[in-house]
PDB file of C-alpha atoms in Angstrom:
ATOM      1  CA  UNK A   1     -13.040 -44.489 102.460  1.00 98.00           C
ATOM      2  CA  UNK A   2     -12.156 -47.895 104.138  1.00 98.00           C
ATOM      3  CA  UNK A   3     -11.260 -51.231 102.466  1.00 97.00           C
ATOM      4  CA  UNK A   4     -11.287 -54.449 104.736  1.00 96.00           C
ATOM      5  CA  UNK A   5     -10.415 -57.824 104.269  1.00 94.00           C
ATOM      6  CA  UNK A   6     -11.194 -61.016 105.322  1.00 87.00           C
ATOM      7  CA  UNK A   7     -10.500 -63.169 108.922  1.00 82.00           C
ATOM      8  CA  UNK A   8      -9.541 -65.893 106.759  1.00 74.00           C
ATOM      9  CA  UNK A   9     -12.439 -67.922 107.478  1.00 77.00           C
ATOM     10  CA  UNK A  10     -15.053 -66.210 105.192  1.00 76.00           C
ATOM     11  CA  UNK A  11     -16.665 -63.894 108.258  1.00 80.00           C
ATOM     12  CA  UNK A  12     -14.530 -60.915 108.001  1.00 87.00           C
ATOM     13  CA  UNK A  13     -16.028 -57.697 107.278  1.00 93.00           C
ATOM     14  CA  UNK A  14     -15.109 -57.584 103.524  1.00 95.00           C
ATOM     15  CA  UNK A  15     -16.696 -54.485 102.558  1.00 96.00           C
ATOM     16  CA  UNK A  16     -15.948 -51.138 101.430  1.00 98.00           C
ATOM     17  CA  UNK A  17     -16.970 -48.180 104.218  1.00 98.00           C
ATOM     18  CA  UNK A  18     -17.493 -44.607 103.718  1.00 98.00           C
ATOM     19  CA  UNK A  19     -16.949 -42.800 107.213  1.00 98.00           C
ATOM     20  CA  UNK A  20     -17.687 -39.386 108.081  1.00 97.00           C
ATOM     21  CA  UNK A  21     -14.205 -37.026 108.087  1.00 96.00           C
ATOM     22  CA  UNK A  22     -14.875 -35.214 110.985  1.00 97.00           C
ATOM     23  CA  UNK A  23     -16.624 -38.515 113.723  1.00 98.00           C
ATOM     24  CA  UNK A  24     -15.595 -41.789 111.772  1.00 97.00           C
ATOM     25  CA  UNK A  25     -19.338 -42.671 111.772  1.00 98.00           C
ATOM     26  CA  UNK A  26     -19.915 -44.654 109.004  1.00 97.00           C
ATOM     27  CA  UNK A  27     -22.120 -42.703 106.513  1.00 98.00           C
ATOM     28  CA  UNK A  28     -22.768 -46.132 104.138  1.00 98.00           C
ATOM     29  CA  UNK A  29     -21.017 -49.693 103.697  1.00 98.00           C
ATOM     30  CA  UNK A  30     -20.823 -51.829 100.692  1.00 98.00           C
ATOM     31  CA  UNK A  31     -19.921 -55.749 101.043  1.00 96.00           C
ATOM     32  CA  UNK A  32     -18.009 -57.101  98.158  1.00 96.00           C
ATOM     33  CA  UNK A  33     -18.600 -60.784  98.749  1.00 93.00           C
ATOM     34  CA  UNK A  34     -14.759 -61.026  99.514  1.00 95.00           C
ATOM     35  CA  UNK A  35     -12.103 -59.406 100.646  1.00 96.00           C
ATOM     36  CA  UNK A  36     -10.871 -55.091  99.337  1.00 97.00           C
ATOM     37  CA  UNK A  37      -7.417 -54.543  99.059  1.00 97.00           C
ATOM     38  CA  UNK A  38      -7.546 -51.087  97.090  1.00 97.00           C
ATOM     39  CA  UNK A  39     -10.248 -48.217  97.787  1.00 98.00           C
ATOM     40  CA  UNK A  40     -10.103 -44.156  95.849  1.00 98.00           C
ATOM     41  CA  UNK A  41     -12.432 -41.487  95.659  1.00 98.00           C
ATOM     42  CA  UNK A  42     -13.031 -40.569  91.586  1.00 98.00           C
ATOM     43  CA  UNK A  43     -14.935 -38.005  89.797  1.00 97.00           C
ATOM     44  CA  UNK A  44     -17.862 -38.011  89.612  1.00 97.00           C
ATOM     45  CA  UNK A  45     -19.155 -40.780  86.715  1.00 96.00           C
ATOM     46  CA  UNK A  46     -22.630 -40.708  87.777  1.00 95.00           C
ATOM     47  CA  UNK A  47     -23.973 -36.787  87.171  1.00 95.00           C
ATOM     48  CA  UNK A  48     -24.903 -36.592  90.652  1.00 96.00           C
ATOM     49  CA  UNK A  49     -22.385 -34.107  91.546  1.00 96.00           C
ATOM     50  CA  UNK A  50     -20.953 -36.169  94.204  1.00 97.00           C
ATOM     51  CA  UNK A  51     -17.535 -37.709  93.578  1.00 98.00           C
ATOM     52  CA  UNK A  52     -17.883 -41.706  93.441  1.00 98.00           C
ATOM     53  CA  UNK A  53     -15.414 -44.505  94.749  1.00 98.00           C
ATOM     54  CA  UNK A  54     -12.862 -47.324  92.588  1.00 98.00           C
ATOM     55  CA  UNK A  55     -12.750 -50.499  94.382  1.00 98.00           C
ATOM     56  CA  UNK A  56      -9.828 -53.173  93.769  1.00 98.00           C
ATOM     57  CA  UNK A  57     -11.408 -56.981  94.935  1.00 97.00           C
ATOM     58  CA  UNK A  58     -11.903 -59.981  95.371  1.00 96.00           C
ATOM     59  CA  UNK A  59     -14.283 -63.444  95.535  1.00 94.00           C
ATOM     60  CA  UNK A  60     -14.569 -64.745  99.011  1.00 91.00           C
ATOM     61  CA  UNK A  61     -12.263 -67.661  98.019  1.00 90.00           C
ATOM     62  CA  UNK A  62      -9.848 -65.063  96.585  1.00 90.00           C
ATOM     63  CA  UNK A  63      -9.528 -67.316  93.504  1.00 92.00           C
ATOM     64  CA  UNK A  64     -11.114 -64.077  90.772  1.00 94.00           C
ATOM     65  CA  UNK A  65     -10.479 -60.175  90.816  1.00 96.00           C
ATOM     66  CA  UNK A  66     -12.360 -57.144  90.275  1.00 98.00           C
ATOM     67  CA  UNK A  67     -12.886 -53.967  89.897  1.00 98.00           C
ATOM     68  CA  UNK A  68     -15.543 -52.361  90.882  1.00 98.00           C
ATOM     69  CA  UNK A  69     -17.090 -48.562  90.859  1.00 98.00           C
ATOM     70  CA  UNK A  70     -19.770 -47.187  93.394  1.00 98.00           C
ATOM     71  CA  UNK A  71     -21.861 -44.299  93.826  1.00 98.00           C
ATOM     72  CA  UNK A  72     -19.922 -42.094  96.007  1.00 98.00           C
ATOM     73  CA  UNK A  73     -23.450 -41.010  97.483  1.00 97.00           C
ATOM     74  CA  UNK A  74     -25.204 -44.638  98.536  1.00 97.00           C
ATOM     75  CA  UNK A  75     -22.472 -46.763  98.044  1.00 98.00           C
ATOM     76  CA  UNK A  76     -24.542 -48.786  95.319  1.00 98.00           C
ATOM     77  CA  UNK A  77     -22.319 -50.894  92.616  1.00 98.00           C
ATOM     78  CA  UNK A  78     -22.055 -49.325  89.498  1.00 98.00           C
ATOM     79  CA  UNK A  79     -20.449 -51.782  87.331  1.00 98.00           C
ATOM     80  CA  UNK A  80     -17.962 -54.786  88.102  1.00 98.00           C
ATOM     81  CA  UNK A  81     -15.232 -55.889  85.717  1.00 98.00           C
ATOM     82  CA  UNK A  82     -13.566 -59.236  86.165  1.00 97.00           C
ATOM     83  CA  UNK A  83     -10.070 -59.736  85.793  1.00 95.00           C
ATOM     84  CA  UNK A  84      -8.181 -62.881  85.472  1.00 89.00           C
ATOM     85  CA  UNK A  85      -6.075 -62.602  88.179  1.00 86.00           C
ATOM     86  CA  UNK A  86      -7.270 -63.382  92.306  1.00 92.00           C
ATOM     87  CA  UNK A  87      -7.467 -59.484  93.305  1.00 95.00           C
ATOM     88  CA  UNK A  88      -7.062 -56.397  92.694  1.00 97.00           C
ATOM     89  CA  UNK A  89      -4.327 -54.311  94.500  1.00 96.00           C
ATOM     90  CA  UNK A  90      -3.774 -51.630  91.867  1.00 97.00           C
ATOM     91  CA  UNK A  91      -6.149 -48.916  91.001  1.00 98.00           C
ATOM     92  CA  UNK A  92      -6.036 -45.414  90.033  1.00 97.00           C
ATOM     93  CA  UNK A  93      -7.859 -42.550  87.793  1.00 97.00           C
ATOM     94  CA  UNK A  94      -6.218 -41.669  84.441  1.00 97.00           C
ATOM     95  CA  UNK A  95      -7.429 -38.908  82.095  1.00 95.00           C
ATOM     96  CA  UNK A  96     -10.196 -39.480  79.791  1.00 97.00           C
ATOM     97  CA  UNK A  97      -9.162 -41.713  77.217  1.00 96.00           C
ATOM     98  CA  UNK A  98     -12.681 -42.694  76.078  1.00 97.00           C
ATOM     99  CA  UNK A  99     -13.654 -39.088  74.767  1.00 96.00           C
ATOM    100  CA  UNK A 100     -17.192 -38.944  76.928  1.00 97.00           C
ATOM    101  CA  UNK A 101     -15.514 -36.332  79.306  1.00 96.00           C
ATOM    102  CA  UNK A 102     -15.434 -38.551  82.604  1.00 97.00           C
ATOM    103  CA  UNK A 103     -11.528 -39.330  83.230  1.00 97.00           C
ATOM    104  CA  UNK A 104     -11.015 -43.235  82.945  1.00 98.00           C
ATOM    105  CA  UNK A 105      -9.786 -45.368  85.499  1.00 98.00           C
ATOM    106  CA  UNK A 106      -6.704 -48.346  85.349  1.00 98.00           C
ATOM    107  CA  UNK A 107      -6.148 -51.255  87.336  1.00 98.00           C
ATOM    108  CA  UNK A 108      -3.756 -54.494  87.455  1.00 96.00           C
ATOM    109  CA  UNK A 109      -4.255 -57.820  88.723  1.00 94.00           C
ATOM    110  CA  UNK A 110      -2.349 -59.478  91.309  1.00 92.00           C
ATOM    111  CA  UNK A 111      -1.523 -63.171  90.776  1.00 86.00           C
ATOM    112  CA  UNK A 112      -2.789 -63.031  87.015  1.00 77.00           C
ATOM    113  CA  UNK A 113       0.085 -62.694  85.027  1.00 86.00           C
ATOM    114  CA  UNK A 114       0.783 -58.665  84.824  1.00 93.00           C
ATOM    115  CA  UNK A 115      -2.145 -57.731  83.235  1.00 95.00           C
ATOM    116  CA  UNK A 116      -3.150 -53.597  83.371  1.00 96.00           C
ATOM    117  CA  UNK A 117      -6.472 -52.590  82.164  1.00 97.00           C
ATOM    118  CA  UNK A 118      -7.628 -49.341  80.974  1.00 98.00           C
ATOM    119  CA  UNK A 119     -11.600 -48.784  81.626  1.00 98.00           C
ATOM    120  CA  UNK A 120     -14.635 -46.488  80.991  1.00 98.00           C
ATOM    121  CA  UNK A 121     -15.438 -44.776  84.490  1.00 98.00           C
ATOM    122  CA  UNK A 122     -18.895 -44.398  83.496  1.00 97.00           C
ATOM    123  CA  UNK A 123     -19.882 -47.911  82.586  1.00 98.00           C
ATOM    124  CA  UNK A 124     -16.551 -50.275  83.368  1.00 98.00           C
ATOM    125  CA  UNK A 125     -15.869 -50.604  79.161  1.00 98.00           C
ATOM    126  CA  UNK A 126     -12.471 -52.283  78.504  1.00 98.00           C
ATOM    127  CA  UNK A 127     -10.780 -49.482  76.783  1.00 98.00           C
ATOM    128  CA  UNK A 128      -6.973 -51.345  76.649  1.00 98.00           C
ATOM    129  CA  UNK A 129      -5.259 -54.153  78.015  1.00 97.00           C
ATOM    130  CA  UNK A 130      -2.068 -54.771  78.099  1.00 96.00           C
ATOM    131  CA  UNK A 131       0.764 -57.295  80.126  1.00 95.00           C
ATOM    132  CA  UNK A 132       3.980 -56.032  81.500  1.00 93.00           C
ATOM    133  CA  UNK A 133       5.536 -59.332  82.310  1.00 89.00           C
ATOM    134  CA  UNK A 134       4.832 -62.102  84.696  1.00 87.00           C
ATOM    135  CA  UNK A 135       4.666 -60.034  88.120  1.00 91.00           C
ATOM    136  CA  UNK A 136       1.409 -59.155  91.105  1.00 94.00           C
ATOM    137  CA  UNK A 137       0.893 -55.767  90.644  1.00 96.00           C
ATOM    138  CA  UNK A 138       0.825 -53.944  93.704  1.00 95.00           C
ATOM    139  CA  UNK A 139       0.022 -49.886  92.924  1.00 96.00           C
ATOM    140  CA  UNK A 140      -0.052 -48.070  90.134  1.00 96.00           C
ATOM    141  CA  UNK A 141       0.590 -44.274  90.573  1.00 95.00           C
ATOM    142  CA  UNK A 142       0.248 -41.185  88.024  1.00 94.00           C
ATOM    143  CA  UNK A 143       3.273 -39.895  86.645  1.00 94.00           C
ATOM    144  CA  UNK A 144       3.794 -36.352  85.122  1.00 90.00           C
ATOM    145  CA  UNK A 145       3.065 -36.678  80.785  1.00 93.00           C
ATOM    146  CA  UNK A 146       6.411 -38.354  80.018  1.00 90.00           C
ATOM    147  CA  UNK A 147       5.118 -38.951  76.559  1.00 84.00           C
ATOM    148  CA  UNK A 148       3.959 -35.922  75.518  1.00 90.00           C
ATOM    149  CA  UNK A 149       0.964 -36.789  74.181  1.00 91.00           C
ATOM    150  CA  UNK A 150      -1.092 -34.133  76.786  1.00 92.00           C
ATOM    151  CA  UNK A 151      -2.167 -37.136  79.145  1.00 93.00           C
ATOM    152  CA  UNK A 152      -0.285 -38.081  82.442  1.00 94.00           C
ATOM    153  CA  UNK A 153       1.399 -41.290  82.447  1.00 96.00           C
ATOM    154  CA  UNK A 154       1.520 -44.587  85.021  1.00 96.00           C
ATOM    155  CA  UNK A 155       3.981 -45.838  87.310  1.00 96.00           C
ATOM    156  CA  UNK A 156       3.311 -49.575  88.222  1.00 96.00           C
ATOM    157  CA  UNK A 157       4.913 -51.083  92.101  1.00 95.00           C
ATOM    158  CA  UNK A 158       5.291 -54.841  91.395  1.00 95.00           C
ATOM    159  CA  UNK A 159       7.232 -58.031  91.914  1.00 94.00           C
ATOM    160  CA  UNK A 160      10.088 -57.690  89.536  1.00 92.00           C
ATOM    161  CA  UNK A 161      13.096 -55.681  89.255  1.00 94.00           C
ATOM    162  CA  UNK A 162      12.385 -53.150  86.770  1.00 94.00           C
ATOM    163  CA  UNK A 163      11.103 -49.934  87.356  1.00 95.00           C
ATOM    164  CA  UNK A 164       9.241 -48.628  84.599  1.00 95.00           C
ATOM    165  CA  UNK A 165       6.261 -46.084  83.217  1.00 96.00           C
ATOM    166  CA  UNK A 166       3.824 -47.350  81.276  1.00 96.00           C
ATOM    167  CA  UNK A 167       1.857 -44.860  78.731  1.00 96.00           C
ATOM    168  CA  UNK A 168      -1.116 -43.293  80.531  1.00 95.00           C
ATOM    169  CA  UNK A 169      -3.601 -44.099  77.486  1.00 95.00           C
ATOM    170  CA  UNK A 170      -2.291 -47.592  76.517  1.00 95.00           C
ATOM    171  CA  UNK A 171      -0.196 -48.854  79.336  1.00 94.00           C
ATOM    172  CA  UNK A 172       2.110 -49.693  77.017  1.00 94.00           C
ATOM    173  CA  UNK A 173       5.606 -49.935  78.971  1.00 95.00           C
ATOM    174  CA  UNK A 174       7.975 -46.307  77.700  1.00 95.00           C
ATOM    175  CA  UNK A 175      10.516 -46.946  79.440  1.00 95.00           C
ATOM    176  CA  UNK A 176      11.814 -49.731  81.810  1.00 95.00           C
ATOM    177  CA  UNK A 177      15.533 -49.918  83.691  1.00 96.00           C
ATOM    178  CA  UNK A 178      16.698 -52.862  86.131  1.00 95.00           C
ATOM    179  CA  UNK A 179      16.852 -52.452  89.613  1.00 95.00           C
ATOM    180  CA  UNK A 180      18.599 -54.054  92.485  1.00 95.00           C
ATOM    181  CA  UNK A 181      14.936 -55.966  93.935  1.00 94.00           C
ATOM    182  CA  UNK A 182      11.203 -55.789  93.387  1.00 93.00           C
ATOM    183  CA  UNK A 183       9.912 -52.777  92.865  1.00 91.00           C
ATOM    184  CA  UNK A 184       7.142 -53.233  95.925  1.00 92.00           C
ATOM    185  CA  UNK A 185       6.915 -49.104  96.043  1.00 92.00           C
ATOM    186  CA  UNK A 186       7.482 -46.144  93.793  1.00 90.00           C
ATOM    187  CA  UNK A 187       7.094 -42.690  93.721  1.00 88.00           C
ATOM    188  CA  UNK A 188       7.062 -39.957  91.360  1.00 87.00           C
ATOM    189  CA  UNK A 189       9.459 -36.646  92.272  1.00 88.00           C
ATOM    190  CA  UNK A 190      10.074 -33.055  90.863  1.00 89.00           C
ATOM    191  CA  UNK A 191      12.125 -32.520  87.857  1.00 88.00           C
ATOM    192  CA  UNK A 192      15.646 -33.007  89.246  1.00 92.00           C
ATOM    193  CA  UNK A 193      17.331 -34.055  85.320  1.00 91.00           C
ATOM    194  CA  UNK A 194      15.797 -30.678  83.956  1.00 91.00           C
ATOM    195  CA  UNK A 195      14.337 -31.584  80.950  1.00 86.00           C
TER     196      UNK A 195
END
């Protein structure tokens, strides 16, 4: 899977491709209307069997984000939620927090004021929302469950200097500690404290 941007004129490719592993041919291509800045492969949502594909966006003016899920299979949109922000950067897969046994998806807007979103896979459902300050969201990465509440946990990259984890099924910040800079890229790592 392939996100592409924009030439800054409005012509760029702005689409989402799905190329073949083994020749880069490109089996199908989605355009977004505006530019992608975020592209993963999900579970399957749809019942086809085949997994399907979590799209962070935007408007060709890059002025409103989205989200976006398509059939893994054809590349057809599935749903499209809206954020306030101008894009979408972050996007990952979190557990299923909805109870229909499809694991959810999460996402945060960049330029909108730190807002992270929880939402259905299977139909694009707010499921929470929540703001972790006034920062572009970059990433947001899966964490081990630091809450133990059985569900892994998130670990937003953004523009402020905190890193933090927010809880997997709220996005509620758990913990946050100041750092020298921005926290542009994080990682998780093995249990080196040994708890």
């Amino acid at each position: 899977l392939a996100a592409t941007g924009d030439d800054g004129s409005g012509t760029g490719p702005q689409r989402i491709y799905c190329l073949n592993g083994l020749t880069g041919i490109s089996i199908w291509e989605r355009p977004l209307g505006g530019p992608g800045f975020a592209v993963k492969s999900i579970t399957d949502s749809t019942g086809d069997g085949q997994a399907d594909v979590l799209v962070g966006c935007s408007d060709d003016s890059e002025s409103i984000g989205y989200v976006k899920a398509l059939n893994g299979a054809t590349g057809a949109i599935l749903w499209s939620f809206t954020v306030p922000g101008s894009s979408v950067w972050a996007i990952q897969q979190i557990d299923d927090i909805s109870g229909d046994g499809i694991p959810d998806v999460a996402a945060g807007d960049f330029l909108g004021g730190g807002n992270i979103y929880g939402l259905n896979a299977a139909n694009g459902a707010q499921l929470f929302h929540t703001v972790i300050g006034s920062l572009m969201i970059l990433r947001l990465d899966r964490i081990g469950d630091v809450y133990s509440d059985g569900h892994p946990d998130l670990v937003p990259s953004h523009t402020n200097p905190q890193a933090m984890v927010l809880d997997g099924t709220t996005g509620v910040p758990l913990w946050t500690h100041p750092v020298a800079d921005q926290c542009w890229q994080v990682a998780s790592c093995s249990d080196i404290s040994g708890d």
